[in-house]
Short mmCIF file of C-alpha atoms in Angstrom, two decimals:
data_model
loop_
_atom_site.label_atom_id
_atom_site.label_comp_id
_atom_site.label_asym_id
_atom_site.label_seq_id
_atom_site.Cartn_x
_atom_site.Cartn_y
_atom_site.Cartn_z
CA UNK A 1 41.57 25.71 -20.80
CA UNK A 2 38.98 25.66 -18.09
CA UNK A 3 38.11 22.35 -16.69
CA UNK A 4 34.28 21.50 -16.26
CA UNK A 5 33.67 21.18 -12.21
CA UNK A 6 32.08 18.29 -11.52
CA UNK A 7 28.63 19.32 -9.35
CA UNK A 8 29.17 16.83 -6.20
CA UNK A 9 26.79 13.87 -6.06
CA UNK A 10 23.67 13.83 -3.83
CA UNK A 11 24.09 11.41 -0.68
CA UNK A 12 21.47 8.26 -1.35
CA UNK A 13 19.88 9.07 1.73
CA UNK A 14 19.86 13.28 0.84
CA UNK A 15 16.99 15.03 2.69
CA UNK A 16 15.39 15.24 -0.42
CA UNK A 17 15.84 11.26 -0.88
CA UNK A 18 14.46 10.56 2.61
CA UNK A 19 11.27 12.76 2.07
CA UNK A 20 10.26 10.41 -0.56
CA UNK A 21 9.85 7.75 2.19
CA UNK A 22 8.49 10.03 5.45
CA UNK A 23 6.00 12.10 3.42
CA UNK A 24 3.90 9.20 1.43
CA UNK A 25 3.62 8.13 5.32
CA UNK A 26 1.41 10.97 6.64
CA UNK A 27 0.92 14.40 5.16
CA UNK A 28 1.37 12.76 1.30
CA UNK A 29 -0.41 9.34 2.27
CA UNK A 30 -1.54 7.55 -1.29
CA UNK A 31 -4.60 6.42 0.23
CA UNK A 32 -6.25 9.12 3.29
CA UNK A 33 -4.66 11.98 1.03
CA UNK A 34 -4.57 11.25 -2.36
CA UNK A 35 -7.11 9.17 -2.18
CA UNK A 36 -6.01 5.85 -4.44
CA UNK A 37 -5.76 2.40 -3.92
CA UNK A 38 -9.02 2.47 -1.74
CA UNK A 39 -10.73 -0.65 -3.33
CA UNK A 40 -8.21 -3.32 -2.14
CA UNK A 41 -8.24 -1.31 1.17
CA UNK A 42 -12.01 -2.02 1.48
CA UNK A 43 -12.05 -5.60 0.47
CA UNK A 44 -8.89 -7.32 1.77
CA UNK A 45 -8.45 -6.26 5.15
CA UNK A 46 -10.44 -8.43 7.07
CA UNK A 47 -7.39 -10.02 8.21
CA UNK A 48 -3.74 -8.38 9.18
CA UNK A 49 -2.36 -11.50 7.52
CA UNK A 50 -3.83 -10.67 4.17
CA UNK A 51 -3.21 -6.88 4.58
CA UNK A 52 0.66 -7.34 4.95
CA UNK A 53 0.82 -10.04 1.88
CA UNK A 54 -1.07 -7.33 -0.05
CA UNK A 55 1.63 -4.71 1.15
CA UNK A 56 4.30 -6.96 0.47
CA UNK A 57 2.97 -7.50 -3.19
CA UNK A 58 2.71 -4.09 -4.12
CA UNK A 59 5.58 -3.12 -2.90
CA UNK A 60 7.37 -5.65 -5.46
CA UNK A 61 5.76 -4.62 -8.26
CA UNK A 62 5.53 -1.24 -7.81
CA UNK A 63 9.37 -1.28 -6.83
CA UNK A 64 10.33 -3.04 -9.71
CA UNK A 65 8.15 -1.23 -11.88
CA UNK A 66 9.05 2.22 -10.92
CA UNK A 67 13.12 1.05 -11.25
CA UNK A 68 12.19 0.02 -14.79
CA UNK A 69 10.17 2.40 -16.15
CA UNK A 70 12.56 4.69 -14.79
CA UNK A 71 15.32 2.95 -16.85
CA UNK A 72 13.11 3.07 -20.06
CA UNK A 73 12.27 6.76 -19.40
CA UNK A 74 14.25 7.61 -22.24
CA UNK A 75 13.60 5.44 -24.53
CA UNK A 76 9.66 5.15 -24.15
CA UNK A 77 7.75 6.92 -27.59
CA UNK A 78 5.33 9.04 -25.53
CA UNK A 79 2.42 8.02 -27.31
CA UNK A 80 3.38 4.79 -25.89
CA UNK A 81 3.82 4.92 -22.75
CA UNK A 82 0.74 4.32 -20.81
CA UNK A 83 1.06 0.81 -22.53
CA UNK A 84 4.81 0.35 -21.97
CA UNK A 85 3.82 1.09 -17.75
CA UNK A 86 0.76 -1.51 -18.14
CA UNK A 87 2.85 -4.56 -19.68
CA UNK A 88 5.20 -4.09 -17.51
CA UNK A 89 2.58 -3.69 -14.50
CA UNK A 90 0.85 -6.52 -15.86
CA UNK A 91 3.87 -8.66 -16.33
CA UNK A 92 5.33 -7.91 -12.81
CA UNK A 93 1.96 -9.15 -11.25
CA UNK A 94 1.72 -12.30 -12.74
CA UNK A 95 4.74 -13.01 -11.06
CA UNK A 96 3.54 -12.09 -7.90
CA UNK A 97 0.84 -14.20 -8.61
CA UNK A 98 2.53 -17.08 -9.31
CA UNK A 99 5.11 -17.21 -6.82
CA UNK A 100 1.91 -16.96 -4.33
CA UNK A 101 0.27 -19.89 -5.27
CA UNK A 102 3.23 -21.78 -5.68
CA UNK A 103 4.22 -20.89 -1.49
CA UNK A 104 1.43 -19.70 -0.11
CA UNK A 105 -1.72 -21.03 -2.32
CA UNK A 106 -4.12 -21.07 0.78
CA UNK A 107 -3.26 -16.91 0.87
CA UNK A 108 -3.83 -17.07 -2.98
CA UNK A 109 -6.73 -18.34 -2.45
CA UNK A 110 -7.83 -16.12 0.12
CA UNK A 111 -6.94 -12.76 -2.18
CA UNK A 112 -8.23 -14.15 -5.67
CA UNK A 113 -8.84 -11.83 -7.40
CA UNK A 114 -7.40 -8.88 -5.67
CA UNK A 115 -3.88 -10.33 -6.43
CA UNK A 116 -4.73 -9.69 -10.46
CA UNK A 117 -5.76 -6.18 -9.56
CA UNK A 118 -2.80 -4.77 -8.71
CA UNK A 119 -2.54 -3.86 -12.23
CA UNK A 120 -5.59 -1.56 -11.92
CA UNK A 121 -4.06 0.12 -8.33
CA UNK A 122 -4.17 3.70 -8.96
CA UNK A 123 -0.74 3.89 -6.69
CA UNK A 124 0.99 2.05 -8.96
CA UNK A 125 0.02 3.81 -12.55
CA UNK A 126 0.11 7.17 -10.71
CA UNK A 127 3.82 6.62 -9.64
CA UNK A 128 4.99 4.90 -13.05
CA UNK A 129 3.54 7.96 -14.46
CA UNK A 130 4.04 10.95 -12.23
CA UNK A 131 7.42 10.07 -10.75
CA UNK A 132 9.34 7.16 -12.55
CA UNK A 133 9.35 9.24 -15.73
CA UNK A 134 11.21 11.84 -14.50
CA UNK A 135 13.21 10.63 -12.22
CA UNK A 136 16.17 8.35 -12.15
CA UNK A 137 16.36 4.50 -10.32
CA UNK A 138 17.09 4.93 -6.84
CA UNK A 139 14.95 7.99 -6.35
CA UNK A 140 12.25 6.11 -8.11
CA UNK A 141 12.98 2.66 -5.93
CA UNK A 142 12.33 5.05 -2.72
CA UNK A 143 9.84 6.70 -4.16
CA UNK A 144 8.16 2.95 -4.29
CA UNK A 145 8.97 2.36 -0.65
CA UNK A 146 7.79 5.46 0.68
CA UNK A 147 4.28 4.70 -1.11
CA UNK A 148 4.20 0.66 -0.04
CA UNK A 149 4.33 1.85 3.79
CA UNK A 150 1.94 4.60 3.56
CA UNK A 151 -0.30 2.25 1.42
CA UNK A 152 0.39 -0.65 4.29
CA UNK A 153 -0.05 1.77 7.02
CA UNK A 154 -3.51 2.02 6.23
CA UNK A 155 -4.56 -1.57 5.47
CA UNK A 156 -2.32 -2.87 8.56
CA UNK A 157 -4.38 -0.26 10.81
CA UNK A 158 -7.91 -1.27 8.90
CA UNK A 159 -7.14 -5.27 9.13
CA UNK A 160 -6.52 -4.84 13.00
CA UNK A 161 -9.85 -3.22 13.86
CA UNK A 162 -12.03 -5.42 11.66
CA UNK A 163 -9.80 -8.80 12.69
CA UNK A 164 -10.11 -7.75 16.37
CA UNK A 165 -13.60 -7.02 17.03
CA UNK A 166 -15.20 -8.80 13.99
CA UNK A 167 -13.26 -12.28 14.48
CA UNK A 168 -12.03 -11.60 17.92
CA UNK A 169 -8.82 -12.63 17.27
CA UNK A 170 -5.34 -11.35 15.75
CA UNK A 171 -2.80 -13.56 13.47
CA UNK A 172 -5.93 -16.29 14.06
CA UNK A 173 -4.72 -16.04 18.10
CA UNK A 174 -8.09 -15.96 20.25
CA UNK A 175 -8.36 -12.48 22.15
CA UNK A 176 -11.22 -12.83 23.97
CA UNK A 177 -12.03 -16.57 24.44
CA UNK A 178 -13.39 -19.31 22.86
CA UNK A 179 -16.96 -18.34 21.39
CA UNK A 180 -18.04 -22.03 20.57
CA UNK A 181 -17.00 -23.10 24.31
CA UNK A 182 -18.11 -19.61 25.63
CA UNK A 183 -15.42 -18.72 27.33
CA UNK A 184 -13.57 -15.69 28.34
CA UNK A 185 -15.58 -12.66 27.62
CA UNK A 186 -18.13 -14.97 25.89
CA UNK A 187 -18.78 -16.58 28.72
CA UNK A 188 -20.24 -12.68 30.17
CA UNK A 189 -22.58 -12.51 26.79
CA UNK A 190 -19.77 -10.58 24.37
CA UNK A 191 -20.45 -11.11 20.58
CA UNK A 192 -18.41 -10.73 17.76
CA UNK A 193 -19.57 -7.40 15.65
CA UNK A 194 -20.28 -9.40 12.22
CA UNK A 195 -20.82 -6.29 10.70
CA UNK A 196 -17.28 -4.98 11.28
CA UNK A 197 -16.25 -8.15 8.93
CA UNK A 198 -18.03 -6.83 5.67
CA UNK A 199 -16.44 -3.86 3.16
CA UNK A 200 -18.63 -1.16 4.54
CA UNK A 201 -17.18 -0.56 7.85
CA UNK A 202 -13.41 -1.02 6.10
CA UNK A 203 -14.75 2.26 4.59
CA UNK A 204 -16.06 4.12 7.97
CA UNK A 205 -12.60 2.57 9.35
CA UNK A 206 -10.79 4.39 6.47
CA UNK A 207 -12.52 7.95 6.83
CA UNK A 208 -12.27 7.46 10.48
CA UNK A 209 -8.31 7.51 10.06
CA UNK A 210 -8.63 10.25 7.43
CA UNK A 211 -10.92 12.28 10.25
CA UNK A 212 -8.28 11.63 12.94
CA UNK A 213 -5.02 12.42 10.08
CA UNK A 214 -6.62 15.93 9.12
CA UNK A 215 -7.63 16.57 13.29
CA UNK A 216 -4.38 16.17 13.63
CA UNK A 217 -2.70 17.74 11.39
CA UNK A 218 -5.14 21.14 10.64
CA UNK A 219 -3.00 22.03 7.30
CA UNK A 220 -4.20 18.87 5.52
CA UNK A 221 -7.65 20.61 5.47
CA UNK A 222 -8.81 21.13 2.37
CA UNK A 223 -10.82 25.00 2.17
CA UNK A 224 -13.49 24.08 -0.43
#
């Protein structure tokens, strides 16, 4: 009798594993490529502080959600599914916001909102559906972290700009002086941009990184 050969099992960090972090971080970013998540890019990064808590929250529940749905995969009706992947969306970001007012409730209070619409993040839905389903835990848990940094690239790079020359300061540290006591650069007549503080310019910030990515980069180019 012929014995069945065991296929060997893939590393956890295969090449194939580690694209699924290093390509949502440039040429497959979620938000200058595909395009998603761009509301809470445009209205929570007027600070870096709030841009990483934002990072750090979706990367929970879209971490745990992809592990999960990837554990149900088999067992979800497919009929079903879209409202399987939102309870369990849903239910992993009422958690999150929980746990945020109960440590950090001034942050809380500076997100509002934005917290309770993780559940609509296009990231998250579009990697519950296009990847968890098919794929199995771990590949789905990197596939999470690979999407969390590209998504956090972004905001971190937004938040600086519009923290540094709308507020003039970074992790609420004075860069250029004390505007009240004019001093510093003040003192020589510089003003804060208030403009660069308000969603529009987060969006001229964004296509300004998309401009420089596909510069860059000449195969991310789109011909029509």
């Amino acid at each position: 009798m012929s014995e069945k050969v065991k296929a060997p099992r893939e590393p956890l960090f295969s090449k194939k594993n580690k694209r699924l972090i290093t390509e949502p971080l440039d040429d497959n970013n979620p938000v200058t490529i595909q395009v998603l998540g761009i509301c809470s890019a445009l209205a929570i990064t007027v600070s870096v502080k709030q841009a990483l808590v934002m990072t750090a929250s979706v990367f929970f529940v879209l971490a745990l959600g992809n592990v999960i749905i990837s554990m149900m995969r088999n067992l979800i009706p497919s009929r079903i599914r879209i409202i399987v992947q939102l309870v369990v969306v849903a239910s992993l970001v009422i958690i999150v916001n929980e746990i945020l007012k109960a440590f950090l409730p001034d942050m809380a209070e500076q997100l509002s909102v934005f917290v309770g619409l993780i559940i609509t993040n296009c990231i998250i839905m579009g990697r519950f559906e296009a990847f968890a389903m098919a794929n199995k835990p771990w590949p789905s848990f990197l596939d999470a972290i690979g999407n969390t940094l590209g998504y956090g690239i972004v905001l971190v790079l937004v938040s600086i700009i519009r923290e540094i020359f709308g507020a003039g300061k970074i992790f609420d540290i004075p860069l250029f002086g004390d505007r009240i006591e004019k001093t510093g650069l003040y003192k020589i007549g510089y003003l804060d941009n208030n403009f660069i503080i308000l969603a529009p310019f987060a969006l001229f910030a964004v296509g300004i990184i998309i401009w420089v990515q596909r510069a860059r980069n000449k195969a991310l180019i789109e011909d029509h």
